[in-house]
Amino acid sequence: MILVLSRKKNANILLVLFFMLALTLHSHPTFAIIVDRILATVNDEIITYADYLRFTGGIGAYDNPGDVDEQVLKDLIEDRMILSEAKKRGLEAGDEEIDMAIEEFIKGKGISREDLEKGLKEEGLTLYMYRKSTRDRIVMTKLVQAEVDSKIFIKDNEIENYYAQHRADYLITREAREVKAIFIRLREGASVTELTDLKRRALDIVSLLKSGEDFDMLVQKYSDEPLKSQGGKLGTFTRGTLISPLEEKAFRMGKNEISDPVWVSEGVYILLVVDTTDEKLKTFDGAKSEIYGILFRQKKEKLFNEWMKTLWEKTSVTINQG
């Protein structure tokens, strides 16, 4: 559906359901009453249960014949209100506009005109009915564009602020560190002497590494499990996935850099950053069009709801209960 009611079922589809209903009228005479039941009146125009079924595509008609969803009925009433207002204002759709809309639909679906007519026939529709429905959609869209879309203005600084506030949504790659480590465990209940010895040993290992000793060799010589059997491979981490003391250190380091001892409750780590991945964002220019669309939809929803409120206030609507 063009712009107006993308949130709703396409009201131009009449399912085979109605023909099935017609065939069952003799065996189920209550169906005739149900289908003809008046649900609401918008100004002088009535909305029947048959209209409701067309609007919903017949969903639930057999499981719960006669049932009406209040929100769906409200949406249908609002459709009629928009169409009624458009007609009052003399808005029209010419044959060329209708032809163009149908051609766009055909191209968008990748079908031929013959396919369209065949599909309509299978659903109990004629091309005339489809053109009338298309005409209604066009005039409704024209009214919404005049009353809502034309009043939406988006400034550059609004787009810039959205980009800054939602930068995580435009990440192409996250900042990451591939890390190896030597881990020396601190024995639970270790004495001050043991702690002092561990500090000295960790500093000695750092000194060896910075003087050019092979990291993998020192992993095998000094590291405790589980890192020893893993060749010191701690893993690849993005921000927020590594324990805080290690993350703080690792993300301040560059490739091939060795850390000073990093203490945690279980012991001490000596880190080697094997590789780094820089954070990469979609550029502002690359995101600008998408953000414009998001802000446009947000503002449109707000303005549309406000406008619909005014339509409700000036339209005579009667909803039949039960």
Coordinates of C-alpha atoms in Angstrom, one line a residue:
M1 CA 0.0 0.0 0.0
I2 CA 1.3 3.4 -0.8
L3 CA 2.3 5.4 2.3
V4 CA -1.1 5.8 3.9
L5 CA -1.7 2.6 5.8
S6 CA 1.3 0.5 5.6
R7 CA 0.6 -0.7 9.1
K8 CA -2.7 -2.3 8.0
K9 CA -4.0 -5.1 5.7
N10 CA -4.3 -4.1 2.1
A11 CA -7.9 -3.3 1.8
N12 CA -8.1 -4.0 -1.9
I13 CA -7.8 -7.8 -1.4
L14 CA -11.1 -9.8 -1.4
L15 CA -10.4 -13.4 -0.6
V16 CA -12.1 -16.4 -2.0
L17 CA -13.7 -16.5 1.5
F18 CA -16.6 -14.4 0.3
F19 CA -17.5 -16.8 -2.4
M20 CA -17.2 -19.7 0.1
L21 CA -19.5 -17.7 2.4
A22 CA -22.0 -17.2 -0.4
L23 CA -22.0 -20.9 -1.2
T24 CA -22.7 -21.7 2.4
L25 CA -25.5 -19.3 3.0
H26 CA -28.2 -21.9 2.4
S27 CA -26.7 -24.3 4.9
H28 CA -25.7 -21.6 7.3
P29 CA -28.3 -18.8 7.0
T30 CA -26.8 -17.0 10.0
F31 CA -23.8 -16.1 7.8
A32 CA -26.0 -13.8 5.7
I33 CA -26.9 -11.9 8.9
I34 CA -23.3 -11.8 10.1
V35 CA -21.9 -10.5 6.8
D36 CA -24.5 -7.8 6.4
R37 CA -24.2 -6.7 10.0
I38 CA -23.5 -3.0 10.4
L39 CA -20.5 -2.4 12.6
A40 CA -20.2 1.3 12.3
T41 CA -21.2 4.4 10.5
V42 CA -18.8 7.1 9.4
N43 CA -20.8 10.3 8.5
D44 CA -23.5 8.7 6.3
E45 CA -21.4 5.7 5.2
I46 CA -21.9 2.4 6.8
I47 CA -19.3 -0.2 7.5
T48 CA -20.5 -3.8 7.5
Y49 CA -18.9 -7.0 8.7
A50 CA -18.3 -7.8 5.0
D51 CA -16.2 -4.6 4.8
Y52 CA -14.3 -5.7 7.9
L53 CA -13.6 -9.1 6.4
R54 CA -12.2 -7.4 3.2
F55 CA -10.0 -5.2 5.3
T56 CA -8.6 -8.1 7.4
G57 CA -8.4 -10.6 4.5
G58 CA -11.0 -12.7 6.2
I59 CA -8.7 -13.7 9.1
G60 CA -10.6 -15.6 11.7
A61 CA -13.9 -15.6 9.8
Y62 CA -14.4 -19.4 10.2
D63 CA -12.8 -19.9 13.5
N64 CA -14.8 -17.1 15.2
P65 CA -17.5 -16.0 12.8
G66 CA -18.8 -12.5 13.6
D67 CA -16.0 -11.6 16.0
V68 CA -14.5 -8.2 15.5
D69 CA -11.2 -6.9 16.8
E70 CA -11.8 -3.4 18.2
Q71 CA -8.4 -2.0 17.1
V72 CA -8.8 -3.4 13.6
L73 CA -12.2 -1.9 13.3
K74 CA -10.8 1.5 14.5
D75 CA -8.2 1.2 11.8
L76 CA -10.9 0.6 9.2
I77 CA -12.9 3.5 10.5
E78 CA -9.9 5.7 10.2
D79 CA -9.4 4.6 6.6
R80 CA -12.9 5.6 5.8
M81 CA -12.5 8.9 7.6
I82 CA -9.4 9.7 5.5
L83 CA -11.1 8.8 2.3
S84 CA -14.2 10.8 3.2
E85 CA -12.1 13.8 4.0
A86 CA -10.1 13.5 0.7
K87 CA -13.4 13.4 -1.2
K88 CA -14.7 16.5 0.6
R89 CA -11.6 18.3 -0.5
G90 CA -12.1 17.3 -4.1
L91 CA -8.9 15.3 -4.3
E92 CA -8.9 13.0 -7.3
A93 CA -6.7 10.5 -9.1
G94 CA -6.6 10.5 -12.8
D95 CA -6.4 7.4 -15.1
E96 CA -2.7 8.1 -15.7
E97 CA -2.0 8.1 -12.0
I98 CA -3.9 4.9 -11.5
D99 CA -2.1 3.3 -14.5
M100 CA 1.3 4.4 -13.2
A101 CA 0.5 3.0 -9.7
I102 CA -0.5 -0.4 -11.1
E103 CA 2.6 -0.5 -13.3
E104 CA 4.8 0.2 -10.3
F105 CA 3.0 -2.6 -8.4
I106 CA 3.5 -5.0 -11.3
K107 CA 7.2 -4.1 -11.6
G108 CA 7.7 -4.3 -7.9
K109 CA 6.2 -7.8 -7.8
G110 CA 8.0 -8.9 -10.9
I111 CA 4.8 -10.1 -12.6
S112 CA 3.0 -9.4 -15.8
R113 CA -0.4 -7.7 -16.3
E114 CA -1.8 -11.1 -17.2
D115 CA -0.5 -12.5 -13.9
L116 CA -2.2 -9.6 -12.1
E117 CA -5.5 -10.1 -13.8
K118 CA -5.3 -13.9 -13.2
G119 CA -4.6 -13.3 -9.5
L120 CA -7.5 -10.9 -9.2
K121 CA -9.8 -13.4 -10.9
E122 CA -8.7 -16.2 -8.5
E123 CA -9.5 -13.9 -5.6
G124 CA -12.9 -12.9 -7.0
L125 CA -11.9 -9.4 -8.0
T126 CA -12.2 -7.6 -11.3
L127 CA -9.7 -5.1 -12.7
Y128 CA -12.4 -2.4 -12.3
M129 CA -12.6 -3.2 -8.6
Y130 CA -8.8 -3.1 -8.3
R131 CA -8.6 0.2 -10.1
K132 CA -11.2 1.7 -7.8
S133 CA -9.2 0.5 -4.8
T134 CA -6.1 2.0 -6.3
R135 CA -7.8 5.3 -6.9
D136 CA -8.9 5.4 -3.3
R137 CA -5.4 4.7 -2.0
I138 CA -4.0 7.5 -4.2
V139 CA -6.4 10.1 -3.0
M140 CA -5.9 9.1 0.6
T141 CA -2.1 9.3 0.1
K142 CA -2.5 12.8 -1.4
L143 CA -4.4 13.9 1.7
V144 CA -1.9 12.5 4.1
Q145 CA 1.0 14.1 2.1
A146 CA -0.8 17.5 2.3
E147 CA -1.8 17.3 6.0
V148 CA 1.2 15.4 7.5
D149 CA 4.2 14.8 5.2
S150 CA 4.4 18.4 4.0
K151 CA 4.6 19.6 7.6
I152 CA 7.7 17.5 8.5
F153 CA 11.0 19.3 8.6
I154 CA 14.2 17.7 9.6
K155 CA 17.3 19.8 10.3
D156 CA 20.9 18.7 9.7
N157 CA 21.7 19.0 13.4
E158 CA 18.9 16.5 14.2
I159 CA 20.5 14.0 11.9
E160 CA 24.0 14.7 13.4
N161 CA 22.6 14.3 17.0
Y162 CA 21.0 11.0 16.1
Y163 CA 24.2 9.7 14.5
A164 CA 26.2 10.6 17.6
Q165 CA 23.6 9.1 20.0
H166 CA 23.2 5.9 18.1
R167 CA 26.8 5.3 16.9
A168 CA 26.6 1.7 18.0
D169 CA 23.9 1.1 15.3
Y170 CA 26.4 2.2 12.6
L171 CA 29.4 0.1 13.6
I172 CA 30.8 -1.9 10.7
T173 CA 33.5 -3.5 12.9
R174 CA 34.0 -3.3 16.6
E175 CA 37.2 -2.5 18.3
A176 CA 38.8 -5.8 19.3
R177 CA 42.1 -7.3 20.8
E178 CA 43.5 -10.7 20.2
V179 CA 45.4 -11.6 23.4
K180 CA 47.8 -14.1 24.7
A181 CA 48.8 -14.3 28.3
I182 CA 51.0 -15.9 30.9
F183 CA 48.9 -16.6 34.0
I184 CA 50.4 -17.3 37.5
R185 CA 47.8 -18.4 40.0
L186 CA 47.8 -17.0 43.6
R187 CA 47.3 -19.7 46.1
E188 CA 44.2 -19.1 48.3
G189 CA 45.3 -18.0 51.7
A190 CA 48.8 -17.2 50.4
S191 CA 51.2 -15.5 52.9
V192 CA 52.7 -12.1 52.5
T193 CA 56.0 -13.8 51.6
E194 CA 54.3 -15.9 48.8
L195 CA 52.6 -12.7 47.5
T196 CA 55.9 -10.8 47.5
D197 CA 57.6 -13.8 45.7
L198 CA 54.8 -13.8 43.1
K199 CA 55.2 -10.1 42.4
R200 CA 59.0 -10.5 42.0
R201 CA 58.5 -13.5 39.6
A202 CA 56.0 -11.6 37.5
L203 CA 58.3 -8.6 37.1
D204 CA 61.2 -10.9 36.2
I205 CA 59.0 -12.5 33.4
V206 CA 58.1 -9.1 32.0
S207 CA 61.7 -8.1 32.0
L208 CA 62.6 -11.3 30.1
L209 CA 59.9 -10.6 27.5
K210 CA 60.9 -7.0 27.0
S211 CA 64.5 -8.1 26.5
G212 CA 63.4 -10.3 23.6
E213 CA 62.6 -13.7 25.1
D214 CA 60.1 -15.8 23.2
F215 CA 56.6 -15.4 24.7
D216 CA 55.4 -18.9 23.8
M217 CA 58.5 -20.4 25.4
L218 CA 57.9 -18.5 28.7
V219 CA 54.2 -19.6 28.6
Q220 CA 55.4 -23.2 28.8
K221 CA 57.9 -22.4 31.5
Y222 CA 56.0 -20.2 33.8
S223 CA 52.2 -20.2 33.1
D224 CA 49.7 -22.1 35.1
E225 CA 46.7 -23.8 33.6
P226 CA 44.5 -23.5 31.6
L227 CA 46.6 -21.1 29.6
K228 CA 49.7 -23.3 29.6
S229 CA 48.0 -26.1 27.6
Q230 CA 46.4 -23.5 25.3
G231 CA 49.7 -22.0 24.3
G232 CA 48.8 -18.9 26.2
K233 CA 45.9 -18.1 23.9
L234 CA 43.4 -16.1 25.9
G235 CA 41.2 -15.2 23.0
T236 CA 39.8 -12.3 20.8
F237 CA 37.7 -9.8 22.7
T238 CA 35.6 -6.8 21.9
R239 CA 34.9 -4.1 24.6
G240 CA 32.8 -5.4 27.4
T241 CA 33.6 -9.1 27.0
L242 CA 36.9 -9.3 29.0
I243 CA 37.2 -8.9 32.8
S244 CA 37.6 -5.3 33.7
P245 CA 41.3 -5.1 34.8
L246 CA 42.4 -7.1 31.7
E247 CA 40.2 -5.1 29.3
E248 CA 41.4 -1.8 30.6
K249 CA 45.0 -2.8 30.0
A250 CA 44.5 -4.7 26.7
F251 CA 42.6 -1.9 25.0
R252 CA 45.3 0.7 25.9
M253 CA 47.9 -1.5 24.2
G254 CA 49.1 -1.8 20.6
K255 CA 49.9 -4.8 18.5
N256 CA 52.9 -6.9 19.9
E257 CA 53.0 -4.9 23.1
I258 CA 53.7 -6.6 26.4
S259 CA 51.9 -5.5 29.5
D260 CA 53.2 -5.0 33.0
P261 CA 51.7 -7.5 35.5
V262 CA 47.9 -7.2 35.8
W263 CA 46.5 -8.4 39.1
V264 CA 43.1 -10.1 39.6
S265 CA 41.7 -12.0 42.6
E266 CA 43.0 -15.3 41.2
G267 CA 46.5 -14.2 40.4
V268 CA 48.5 -12.2 37.9
Y269 CA 48.4 -12.0 34.1
I270 CA 51.1 -10.8 31.7
L271 CA 49.5 -9.9 28.4
L272 CA 50.7 -9.9 24.8
V273 CA 48.4 -8.2 22.3
V274 CA 48.8 -10.4 19.2
D275 CA 46.5 -8.3 16.9
T276 CA 44.2 -5.3 17.0
T277 CA 41.0 -4.4 15.2
D278 CA 40.0 -0.8 15.1
E279 CA 36.5 0.3 15.4
K280 CA 35.0 1.2 12.0
L281 CA 31.8 3.2 11.7
K282 CA 29.6 3.8 8.6
T283 CA 30.4 7.4 7.7
F284 CA 28.0 10.1 8.5
D285 CA 27.4 10.7 4.8
G286 CA 26.7 7.0 4.4
A287 CA 24.2 6.9 7.2
K288 CA 22.6 10.3 6.6
S289 CA 19.8 9.1 4.2
E290 CA 18.9 6.2 6.5
I291 CA 18.7 8.5 9.6
Y292 CA 16.6 11.0 7.7
G293 CA 14.2 8.1 7.0
I294 CA 14.1 7.1 10.7
L295 CA 13.4 10.7 11.9
F296 CA 10.9 11.2 9.1
R297 CA 8.9 8.1 10.2
Q298 CA 9.1 9.1 13.9
K299 CA 7.8 12.6 13.2
K300 CA 5.2 11.3 10.7
E301 CA 3.7 8.9 13.3
K302 CA 3.4 11.7 15.8
L303 CA 1.9 14.2 13.4
F304 CA -0.4 11.6 11.8
N305 CA -1.8 10.7 15.2
E306 CA -2.4 14.3 16.0
W307 CA -4.1 14.9 12.7
M308 CA -6.3 11.8 13.1
K309 CA -7.4 13.1 16.5
T310 CA -8.8 16.2 14.7
L311 CA -10.5 14.0 12.2
W312 CA -12.2 12.0 14.9
E313 CA -13.4 15.3 16.5
K314 CA -15.1 16.6 13.4
T315 CA -16.4 13.3 12.0
S316 CA -19.7 11.7 13.0
V317 CA -18.8 8.1 14.0
T318 CA -21.2 5.6 15.4
I319 CA -19.9 2.2 16.5
N320 CA -22.5 -0.5 17.1
Q321 CA -21.8 -2.6 20.2
G322 CA -22.1 -6.4 20.2

